[in-house]
Amino acid sequence: MERIGVGLIGTGFMGKCHAMAYGAVRAVYGDVPVIDRVALCDVEAGHAARCASAWGFARSTTDWRDLLADPAIDLVSITSPNGLHREMAVAALEAGKHVWCEKPMALTMADAQAMTDAAAKSGKATALGYAYLQNPALQEARRLIAAGGIGTPFDFRGSVDEDYMADPALPWSWRLKAKEAGLGTLGDLTVHLISLARTLMGEIAGLTALVETVHSERPLPGGGTAKVENDDIAHALVRFASGARGTLASSRVAHGRKNGLRIEVHGSKGMLWLDNERMNELNLYIADGPPESRGFRRILSGPLHGDYARLCPAPGHGLGFNELKVIELAELLKAIRGESSRSIGFADGLKIEAVIHAFARSAATGAWVKPD
Ligand code: NAD
């Protein structure tokens, strides 16, 4: 495929990230199709038109079904709130489009399953917004573990903390409403942590969880308060299918943490850790050499790691979140061409959704549960 027509639904935080990725991917990779930015959609006509003009899309619409009906569009980005993902993704697949959908997949397992079934039936490529998997430092961690660099990995410690809801006076938003957002920190943050955990350690086979809302009421913009309908905090003790164990902790009410996605993998010969707030650094400890000289190595990301060289020839200069979205798009374009790809398609994404819903079931019953 020499050219690919794209449509974008939603023009908020993620909409702009997708738009920037569409604008950059051919300049970065060279060997990908020409991207034709055909149409974008948002609910307010003036805003949609301004975004289309600024982001290089030929036209705008307020009706996402009109966008799906456009034969010039081969690939659709879905960056709308979670509650719309199922309807939009299934319709896009039925219209014969490839789909790049933001995470979490949907509100419920049934919705995520329907999306997965539609993807399988369509034969089209799908990708979810698990950008942190594309971080060259994470890719290097994955390579090192697979090469036996830290011996047998037996323990995973992961946490993901942000403070975007830490202030109890912050007002109501769609993210706090079960019908629009589904789960809370589990859908927003824990899914990212699970995406990294399963990439480095394999699938999670069972867990016991504690899931709680800390600030149970929030002010409404027009006065009064409303009940927060989903979780602020989610912690779990997990068992991987490999027999390894681990802990996963998430919070959206963690003052001071901005992108506090931190992972540690403990192995029989060493240990590695990385922290997304310093996403261009991988820290590695190897238990060899004279004990008095041992210590962590801080490996700065560079052209030898993951897809870093595509974006920058100089080590230590650093990539950022938006560049990870460019890599994520390049992986999806590989999947569209039928090549092997690191994209998390809907079938893989369903496994991540199964884990967050297992958290919720375990927290409700106090039981040890298996994701299914
Ligand atoms: P946002 O509120 O900034 O943007 C959502 C956009 O969707 C808005 O422009 C809104 O007007 C538009 N929209 C709503 N209903 C629509 C409709 N019917 N038709 C067309 N457009 C519609 O939200 P966001 O932060 O961009 O989050 C969007 C999605 O991205 C969510 O699923 C969220 O979980 C996900 N997200 C992913 C990451 C990541 O790291 N991958 C980060 C943030 C958000």
Tab-separated table of C-alpha atoms and ligand atoms in Angstrom:
chain	number	residue	atom	x	y	z
A	1	MET	CA	0.000	0.000	0.000
A	2	GLU	CA	1.594	3.268	-1.193
A	3	ARG	CA	-0.917	5.595	0.450
A	4	ILE	CA	-3.280	5.222	3.366
A	5	GLY	CA	-6.252	7.463	4.135
A	6	VAL	CA	-6.865	8.210	7.813
A	7	GLY	CA	-9.788	9.561	9.819
A	8	LEU	CA	-9.622	10.788	13.410
A	9	ILE	CA	-12.478	10.770	15.938
A	10	GLY	CA	-11.915	13.044	18.960
A	11	THR	CA	-9.580	16.026	19.139
A	12	GLY	CA	-8.652	16.192	22.842
A	13	PHE	CA	-5.394	15.094	24.484
A	14	MET	CA	-5.089	11.826	22.563
A	15	GLY	CA	-6.632	13.168	19.363
A	16	LYS	CA	-3.801	15.653	19.054
A	17	CYS	CA	-1.218	12.902	19.783
A	18	HIS	CA	-2.640	10.759	16.969
A	19	ALA	CA	-2.709	13.769	14.640
A	20	MET	CA	0.949	14.547	15.393
A	21	ALA	CA	1.874	10.903	14.787
A	22	TYR	CA	0.120	10.934	11.409
A	23	GLY	CA	2.021	14.086	10.502
A	24	ALA	CA	5.411	12.671	11.549
A	25	VAL	CA	5.454	8.938	10.830
A	26	ARG	CA	6.599	9.061	7.198
A	27	ALA	CA	9.291	11.639	7.937
A	28	VAL	CA	10.551	9.421	10.782
A	29	TYR	CA	10.333	6.008	9.100
A	30	GLY	CA	10.471	6.744	5.355
A	31	ASP	CA	9.430	3.192	4.492
A	32	VAL	CA	5.756	3.595	5.454
A	33	PRO	CA	2.856	4.620	3.178
A	34	VAL	CA	2.082	8.275	2.494
A	35	ILE	CA	-0.528	9.311	5.067
A	36	ASP	CA	-3.547	11.139	3.634
A	37	ARG	CA	-5.274	12.978	6.494
A	38	VAL	CA	-8.792	12.767	5.054
A	39	ALA	CA	-11.182	13.854	7.824
A	40	LEU	CA	-11.505	14.432	11.549
A	41	CYS	CA	-14.559	14.503	13.765
A	42	ASP	CA	-15.560	16.196	17.004
A	43	VAL	CA	-18.877	17.280	18.453
A	44	GLU	CA	-18.520	21.043	17.986
A	45	ALA	CA	-18.293	22.107	14.337
A	46	GLY	CA	-16.126	25.213	14.771
A	47	HIS	CA	-13.627	23.423	16.990
A	48	ALA	CA	-13.475	20.436	14.615
A	49	ALA	CA	-12.861	22.744	11.631
A	50	ARG	CA	-10.069	24.607	13.465
A	51	CYS	CA	-8.375	21.299	14.409
A	52	ALA	CA	-8.663	20.011	10.824
A	53	SER	CA	-7.022	23.153	9.519
A	54	ALA	CA	-4.233	23.168	12.129
A	55	TRP	CA	-3.508	19.444	11.918
A	56	GLY	CA	-3.579	19.057	8.136
A	57	PHE	CA	-6.876	17.178	7.697
A	58	ALA	CA	-8.737	17.906	4.458
A	59	ARG	CA	-12.155	18.228	6.101
A	60	SER	CA	-14.028	18.002	9.396
A	61	THR	CA	-17.390	16.654	10.478
A	62	THR	CA	-19.458	16.414	13.669
A	63	ASP	CA	-20.845	13.000	12.695
A	64	TRP	CA	-18.473	10.080	13.180
A	65	ARG	CA	-20.700	7.841	11.040
A	66	ASP	CA	-20.166	10.244	8.144
A	67	LEU	CA	-16.416	9.790	8.640
A	68	LEU	CA	-16.800	5.977	8.606
A	69	ALA	CA	-18.800	6.175	5.361
A	70	ASP	CA	-15.918	7.896	3.548
A	71	PRO	CA	-14.315	5.382	1.111
A	72	ALA	CA	-11.076	7.397	1.101
A	73	ILE	CA	-10.498	6.420	4.763
A	74	ASP	CA	-8.691	3.112	5.402
A	75	LEU	CA	-7.687	3.621	9.061
A	76	VAL	CA	-9.694	5.261	11.854
A	77	SER	CA	-8.344	6.646	15.126
A	78	ILE	CA	-10.783	6.495	18.041
A	79	THR	CA	-9.775	8.920	20.790
A	80	SER	CA	-13.216	9.624	22.233
A	81	PRO	CA	-14.220	8.843	25.849
A	82	ASN	CA	-14.168	5.149	26.800
A	83	GLY	CA	-17.955	4.689	26.682
A	84	LEU	CA	-17.980	5.334	22.920
A	85	HIS	CA	-15.148	2.973	21.975
A	86	ARG	CA	-17.244	-0.162	21.445
A	87	GLU	CA	-19.876	1.395	19.198
A	88	MET	CA	-17.324	3.336	17.149
A	89	ALA	CA	-14.780	0.506	16.837
A	90	VAL	CA	-17.319	-2.154	15.859
A	91	ALA	CA	-18.894	0.184	13.292
A	92	ALA	CA	-15.466	1.100	11.884
A	93	LEU	CA	-14.470	-2.555	11.521
A	94	GLU	CA	-17.825	-3.389	9.914
A	95	ALA	CA	-17.177	-0.512	7.488
A	96	GLY	CA	-13.919	-2.234	6.496
A	97	LYS	CA	-11.522	0.150	8.291
A	98	HIS	CA	-8.403	-0.637	10.290
A	99	VAL	CA	-8.726	0.772	13.832
A	100	TRP	CA	-6.327	2.559	16.200
A	101	CYS	CA	-8.291	2.894	19.457
A	102	GLU	CA	-7.215	4.415	22.733
A	103	LYS	CA	-7.120	2.319	25.870
A	104	PRO	CA	-8.993	1.065	27.826
A	105	MET	CA	-10.905	-0.868	25.186
A	106	ALA	CA	-14.339	-0.409	26.682
A	107	LEU	CA	-16.493	-0.264	29.811
A	108	THR	CA	-17.133	-3.980	30.259
A	109	MET	CA	-15.649	-7.344	29.288
A	110	ALA	CA	-18.707	-7.977	27.095
A	111	ASP	CA	-17.979	-4.762	25.153
A	112	ALA	CA	-14.265	-5.607	24.807
A	113	GLN	CA	-15.198	-9.123	23.643
A	114	ALA	CA	-17.587	-7.680	21.027
A	115	MET	CA	-14.783	-5.451	19.727
A	116	THR	CA	-12.411	-8.423	19.568
A	117	ASP	CA	-14.989	-10.533	17.736
A	118	ALA	CA	-15.627	-7.711	15.236
A	119	ALA	CA	-11.876	-7.387	14.630
A	120	ALA	CA	-11.498	-11.131	14.011
A	121	LYS	CA	-14.496	-11.176	11.656
A	122	SER	CA	-13.258	-8.162	9.679
A	123	GLY	CA	-9.681	-9.363	9.227
A	124	LYS	CA	-8.602	-5.722	9.681
A	125	ALA	CA	-5.655	-4.629	11.826
A	126	THR	CA	-6.309	-3.129	15.262
A	127	ALA	CA	-4.070	-1.369	17.762
A	128	LEU	CA	-4.620	0.018	21.249
A	129	GLY	CA	-2.830	3.030	22.758
A	130	TYR	CA	-0.228	1.224	24.847
A	131	ALA	CA	2.486	3.755	24.040
A	132	TYR	CA	4.854	2.936	26.919
A	133	LEU	CA	5.538	-0.486	25.384
A	134	GLN	CA	7.292	1.333	22.553
A	135	ASN	CA	9.742	3.116	24.866
A	136	PRO	CA	13.274	2.122	23.697
A	137	ALA	CA	14.324	1.730	27.364
A	138	LEU	CA	11.483	-0.750	27.878
A	139	GLN	CA	12.370	-2.549	24.647
A	140	GLU	CA	15.947	-2.858	25.907
A	141	ALA	CA	14.688	-4.233	29.237
A	142	ARG	CA	12.673	-6.792	27.300
A	143	ARG	CA	15.681	-7.755	25.178
A	144	LEU	CA	17.916	-8.074	28.238
A	145	ILE	CA	15.447	-10.286	30.100
A	146	ALA	CA	14.885	-12.515	27.046
A	147	ALA	CA	18.668	-12.859	26.623
A	148	GLY	CA	19.010	-14.031	30.246
A	149	GLY	CA	20.770	-10.806	31.254
A	150	ILE	CA	19.327	-10.864	34.782
A	151	GLY	CA	18.953	-14.657	34.974
A	152	THR	CA	15.504	-16.071	35.669
A	153	PRO	CA	13.020	-13.263	36.381
A	154	PHE	CA	11.104	-14.289	39.507
A	155	ASP	CA	9.513	-11.123	40.892
A	156	PHE	CA	7.831	-8.062	39.309
A	157	ARG	CA	7.119	-4.871	41.233
A	158	GLY	CA	5.059	-2.295	39.426
A	159	SER	CA	3.262	0.881	40.330
A	160	VAL	CA	1.560	3.608	38.367
A	161	ASP	CA	0.685	6.794	40.184
A	162	GLU	CA	-0.607	10.143	38.978
A	163	ASP	CA	-2.119	13.095	40.796
A	164	TYR	CA	-4.679	14.289	38.260
A	165	MET	CA	-7.493	13.569	40.771
A	166	ALA	CA	-5.484	14.082	43.985
A	167	ASP	CA	-7.162	17.336	44.991
A	168	PRO	CA	-10.546	16.407	46.565
A	169	ALA	CA	-11.932	19.762	45.350
A	170	LEU	CA	-11.408	18.863	41.667
A	171	PRO	CA	-14.782	18.869	39.899
A	172	TRP	CA	-16.738	16.110	38.300
A	173	SER	CA	-15.722	14.846	34.837
A	174	TRP	CA	-16.741	11.954	32.562
A	175	ARG	CA	-13.791	9.958	33.912
A	176	LEU	CA	-15.629	9.515	37.263
A	177	LYS	CA	-18.851	8.171	35.774
A	178	ALA	CA	-19.257	4.410	35.334
A	179	LYS	CA	-21.433	4.764	32.192
A	180	GLU	CA	-18.844	6.890	30.383
A	181	ALA	CA	-15.504	5.784	31.824
A	182	GLY	CA	-16.179	2.305	33.235
A	183	LEU	CA	-13.493	1.541	35.793
A	184	GLY	CA	-11.406	4.387	37.262
A	185	THR	CA	-7.677	4.160	37.882
A	186	LEU	CA	-7.897	0.543	36.667
A	187	GLY	CA	-8.950	1.620	33.159
A	188	ASP	CA	-6.881	4.800	33.078
A	189	LEU	CA	-3.593	3.695	34.619
A	190	THR	CA	-3.454	0.041	35.716
A	191	VAL	CA	-3.915	-1.150	32.131
A	192	HIS	CA	-0.587	0.475	31.190
A	193	LEU	CA	1.150	-1.299	34.070
A	194	ILE	CA	-0.370	-4.633	33.032
A	195	SER	CA	0.765	-4.051	29.438
A	196	LEU	CA	4.362	-3.756	30.677
A	197	ALA	CA	4.093	-6.603	33.206
A	198	ARG	CA	2.832	-9.130	30.642
A	199	THR	CA	5.404	-7.992	28.057
A	200	LEU	CA	8.285	-8.619	30.462
A	201	MET	CA	6.924	-11.506	32.557
A	202	GLY	CA	4.194	-13.241	30.520
A	203	GLU	CA	0.487	-13.520	31.322
A	204	ILE	CA	-1.001	-12.988	34.773
A	205	ALA	CA	-2.663	-16.220	35.941
A	206	GLY	CA	-4.294	-15.072	39.199
A	207	LEU	CA	-4.555	-12.235	41.685
A	208	THR	CA	-6.106	-10.851	44.816
A	209	ALA	CA	-6.935	-7.156	44.846
A	210	LEU	CA	-7.990	-4.178	46.867
A	211	VAL	CA	-9.836	-1.502	44.872
A	212	GLU	CA	-11.109	1.644	46.587
A	213	THR	CA	-12.452	5.148	46.065
A	214	VAL	CA	-10.718	7.617	48.388
A	215	HIS	CA	-12.617	10.799	47.512
A	216	SER	CA	-16.161	9.491	47.191
A	217	GLU	CA	-17.883	12.839	46.401
A	218	ARG	CA	-16.719	15.570	43.998
A	219	PRO	CA	-18.117	19.075	43.407
A	220	LEU	CA	-20.364	19.562	40.375
A	221	PRO	CA	-19.417	22.534	38.176
A	222	GLY	CA	-22.907	24.084	38.692
A	223	GLY	CA	-22.902	23.596	42.496
A	224	GLY	CA	-23.571	20.644	44.818
A	225	THR	CA	-21.684	17.356	44.727
A	226	ALA	CA	-21.923	14.016	42.924
A	227	LYS	CA	-20.840	10.521	43.850
A	228	VAL	CA	-17.595	9.257	42.304
A	229	GLU	CA	-18.624	6.010	40.608
A	230	ASN	CA	-15.252	4.366	40.072
A	231	ASP	CA	-11.941	3.578	41.763
A	232	ASP	CA	-9.161	5.948	42.837
A	233	ILE	CA	-6.764	3.210	44.010
A	234	ALA	CA	-6.174	-0.401	42.926
A	235	HIS	CA	-3.574	-2.751	44.402
A	236	ALA	CA	-3.005	-6.452	43.749
A	237	LEU	CA	-0.801	-9.368	44.560
A	238	VAL	CA	-0.364	-11.389	41.368
A	239	ARG	CA	0.886	-14.766	40.159
A	240	PHE	CA	2.230	-15.040	36.595
A	241	ALA	CA	1.662	-18.154	34.478
A	242	SER	CA	5.442	-18.703	34.625
A	243	GLY	CA	5.209	-19.146	38.412
A	244	ALA	CA	6.782	-15.740	39.097
A	245	ARG	CA	4.963	-13.414	41.468
A	246	GLY	CA	4.520	-9.678	41.752
A	247	THR	CA	2.676	-6.643	43.033
A	248	LEU	CA	0.810	-4.036	41.009
A	249	ALA	CA	-0.246	-0.750	42.618
A	250	SER	CA	-2.077	2.179	41.005
A	251	SER	CA	-3.438	5.511	42.131
A	252	ARG	CA	-4.895	8.575	40.449
A	253	VAL	CA	-4.871	10.457	43.774
A	254	ALA	CA	-1.103	10.296	44.444
A	255	HIS	CA	0.044	13.870	45.091
A	256	GLY	CA	3.286	14.741	43.312
A	257	ARG	CA	3.303	11.849	40.840
A	258	LYS	CA	2.849	13.012	37.250
A	259	ASN	CA	3.665	9.934	35.165
A	260	GLY	CA	4.863	7.676	37.977
A	261	LEU	CA	4.875	4.398	36.085
A	262	ARG	CA	7.676	2.435	37.749
A	263	ILE	CA	8.665	-1.178	37.243
A	264	GLU	CA	11.290	-3.492	38.731
A	265	VAL	CA	12.143	-6.986	37.554
A	266	HIS	CA	14.145	-9.085	39.996
A	267	GLY	CA	16.087	-11.997	38.518
A	268	SER	CA	18.435	-14.701	39.756
A	269	LYS	CA	21.514	-12.858	38.406
A	270	GLY	CA	20.484	-9.233	38.630
A	271	MET	CA	17.717	-6.665	38.592
A	272	LEU	CA	16.467	-3.868	36.373
A	273	TRP	CA	14.123	-0.971	36.916
A	274	LEU	CA	12.761	2.016	35.071
A	275	ASP	CA	10.602	4.993	35.902
A	276	ASN	CA	8.524	6.737	33.223
A	277	GLU	CA	9.231	10.132	34.773
A	278	ARG	CA	12.791	9.467	33.577
A	279	MET	CA	11.749	7.443	30.563
A	280	ASN	CA	15.127	7.590	28.784
A	281	GLU	CA	16.961	5.730	31.555
A	282	LEU	CA	17.158	1.998	32.219
A	283	ASN	CA	18.804	0.964	35.499
A	284	LEU	CA	20.566	-2.384	35.582
A	285	TYR	CA	22.326	-4.274	38.380
A	286	ILE	CA	24.311	-7.417	37.544
A	287	ALA	CA	25.521	-9.475	40.478
A	288	ASP	CA	29.033	-10.213	39.210
A	289	GLY	CA	32.514	-8.741	39.529
A	290	PRO	CA	34.129	-7.706	42.820
A	291	PRO	CA	31.403	-7.063	45.414
A	292	GLU	CA	33.005	-3.751	46.413
A	293	SER	CA	32.557	-2.440	42.834
A	294	ARG	CA	28.984	-3.548	42.249
A	295	GLY	CA	26.179	-1.072	41.740
A	296	PHE	CA	23.444	0.027	39.365
A	297	ARG	CA	24.342	1.095	35.834
A	298	ARG	CA	22.241	3.924	34.435
A	299	ILE	CA	21.865	3.191	30.713
A	300	LEU	CA	20.714	6.215	28.725
A	301	SER	CA	18.508	5.420	25.731
A	302	GLY	CA	20.274	5.702	22.396
A	303	PRO	CA	20.291	4.456	18.807
A	304	LEU	CA	21.107	0.880	19.900
A	305	HIS	CA	17.786	0.591	21.760
A	306	GLY	CA	14.375	-0.149	20.227
A	307	ASP	CA	13.363	2.337	17.493
A	308	TYR	CA	15.325	5.243	19.011
A	309	ALA	CA	17.607	5.566	15.967
A	310	ARG	CA	14.614	6.245	13.709
A	311	LEU	CA	13.926	9.423	15.660
A	312	CYS	CA	17.375	10.598	16.738
A	313	PRO	CA	20.997	9.612	15.960
A	314	ALA	CA	22.416	10.908	19.250
A	315	PRO	CA	22.350	8.853	22.475
A	316	GLY	CA	21.139	10.506	25.649
A	317	HIS	CA	19.191	13.240	23.861
A	318	GLY	CA	15.938	11.583	24.852
A	319	LEU	CA	12.534	10.792	23.386
A	320	GLY	CA	9.175	11.948	24.731
A	321	PHE	CA	5.607	10.643	24.966
A	322	ASN	CA	4.528	11.993	21.576
A	323	GLU	CA	7.420	10.188	19.886
A	324	LEU	CA	6.261	6.923	21.442
A	325	LYS	CA	2.932	7.491	19.668
A	326	VAL	CA	4.831	7.804	16.352
A	327	ILE	CA	6.477	4.425	17.029
A	328	GLU	CA	3.073	2.999	18.049
A	329	LEU	CA	1.630	4.128	14.703
A	330	ALA	CA	4.579	2.664	12.779
A	331	GLU	CA	3.919	-0.691	14.502
A	332	LEU	CA	0.256	-0.518	13.477
A	333	LEU	CA	1.261	0.224	9.873
A	334	LYS	CA	3.405	-2.942	9.988
A	335	ALA	CA	0.380	-4.911	11.227
A	336	ILE	CA	-1.719	-3.456	8.387
A	337	ARG	CA	0.933	-4.714	5.937
A	338	GLY	CA	0.736	-8.152	7.578
A	339	GLU	CA	4.232	-7.893	9.050
A	340	SER	CA	5.167	-8.921	12.588
A	341	SER	CA	4.432	-6.039	14.927
A	342	ARG	CA	4.563	-5.001	18.583
A	343	SER	CA	1.050	-3.536	18.314
A	344	ILE	CA	-1.363	-4.567	21.015
A	345	GLY	CA	-4.357	-5.532	18.890
A	346	PHE	CA	-7.830	-6.150	20.280
A	347	ALA	CA	-7.213	-9.871	20.991
A	348	ASP	CA	-4.198	-8.994	23.170
A	349	GLY	CA	-5.985	-5.991	24.634
A	350	LEU	CA	-8.798	-8.278	25.767
A	351	LYS	CA	-6.281	-10.094	27.991
A	352	ILE	CA	-5.388	-6.775	29.656
A	353	GLU	CA	-9.078	-5.932	30.147
A	354	ALA	CA	-9.574	-9.382	31.726
A	355	VAL	CA	-6.962	-8.528	34.353
A	356	ILE	CA	-8.537	-5.187	35.375
A	357	HIS	CA	-11.954	-6.810	35.606
A	358	ALA	CA	-10.368	-9.581	37.691
A	359	PHE	CA	-9.128	-6.833	40.053
A	360	ALA	CA	-12.720	-5.583	40.382
A	361	ARG	CA	-14.152	-9.084	40.976
A	362	SER	CA	-11.503	-9.946	43.527
A	363	ALA	CA	-12.031	-6.676	45.395
A	364	ALA	CA	-15.794	-7.265	45.494
A	365	THR	CA	-15.539	-10.807	46.884
A	366	GLY	CA	-12.178	-10.855	48.659
A	367	ALA	CA	-11.333	-13.974	46.636
A	368	TRP	CA	-8.249	-15.014	44.683
A	369	VAL	CA	-9.420	-14.870	41.038
A	370	LYS	CA	-8.191	-15.809	37.573
A	371	PRO	CA	-8.538	-13.316	34.695
A	372	ASP	CA	-11.060	-14.637	32.153
B	1	NAD	P1	-10.374	14.328	26.014
B	1	NAD	O1	-11.566	14.624	26.834
B	1	NAD	O2	-9.197	15.252	26.023
B	1	NAD	O3	-10.810	14.157	24.453
B	1	NAD	C1	-11.933	13.419	24.065
B	1	NAD	C2	-12.453	14.039	22.786
B	1	NAD	O4	-13.517	13.233	22.254
B	1	NAD	C3	-13.019	15.452	22.985
B	1	NAD	O5	-12.477	16.329	22.015
B	1	NAD	C4	-14.519	15.237	22.799
B	1	NAD	O6	-15.222	16.398	22.353
B	1	NAD	C5	-14.520	14.119	21.776
B	1	NAD	N1	-15.806	13.443	21.660
B	1	NAD	C6	-16.679	13.101	22.633
B	1	NAD	N2	-17.767	12.537	22.107
B	1	NAD	C7	-17.588	12.504	20.766
B	1	NAD	C8	-18.373	12.057	19.672
B	1	NAD	N3	-19.598	11.512	19.854
B	1	NAD	N4	-17.890	12.204	18.419
B	1	NAD	C9	-16.672	12.764	18.208
B	1	NAD	N5	-15.883	13.209	19.209
B	1	NAD	C10	-16.344	13.080	20.473
B	1	NAD	O7	-9.942	12.860	26.426
B	1	NAD	P2	-8.513	12.171	26.224
B	1	NAD	O8	-7.677	12.416	27.431
B	1	NAD	O9	-7.992	12.456	24.885
B	1	NAD	O10	-8.981	10.639	26.328
B	1	NAD	C11	-9.599	10.012	25.226
B	1	NAD	C12	-9.272	8.516	25.279
B	1	NAD	O11	-7.846	8.363	25.293
B	1	NAD	C13	-9.785	7.820	26.515
B	1	NAD	O12	-10.197	6.528	26.172
B	1	NAD	C14	-8.583	7.759	27.438
B	1	NAD	O13	-8.599	6.685	28.354
B	1	NAD	C15	-7.444	7.602	26.436
B	1	NAD	N6	-6.140	8.114	26.908
B	1	NAD	C16	-5.023	7.382	26.634
B	1	NAD	C17	-3.777	7.834	27.077
B	1	NAD	C18	-2.530	7.029	26.781
B	1	NAD	O14	-1.515	7.216	27.421
B	1	NAD	N7	-2.559	6.135	25.814
B	1	NAD	C19	-3.675	9.044	27.785
B	1	NAD	C20	-4.845	9.788	27.998
B	1	NAD	C21	-6.076	9.314	27.553
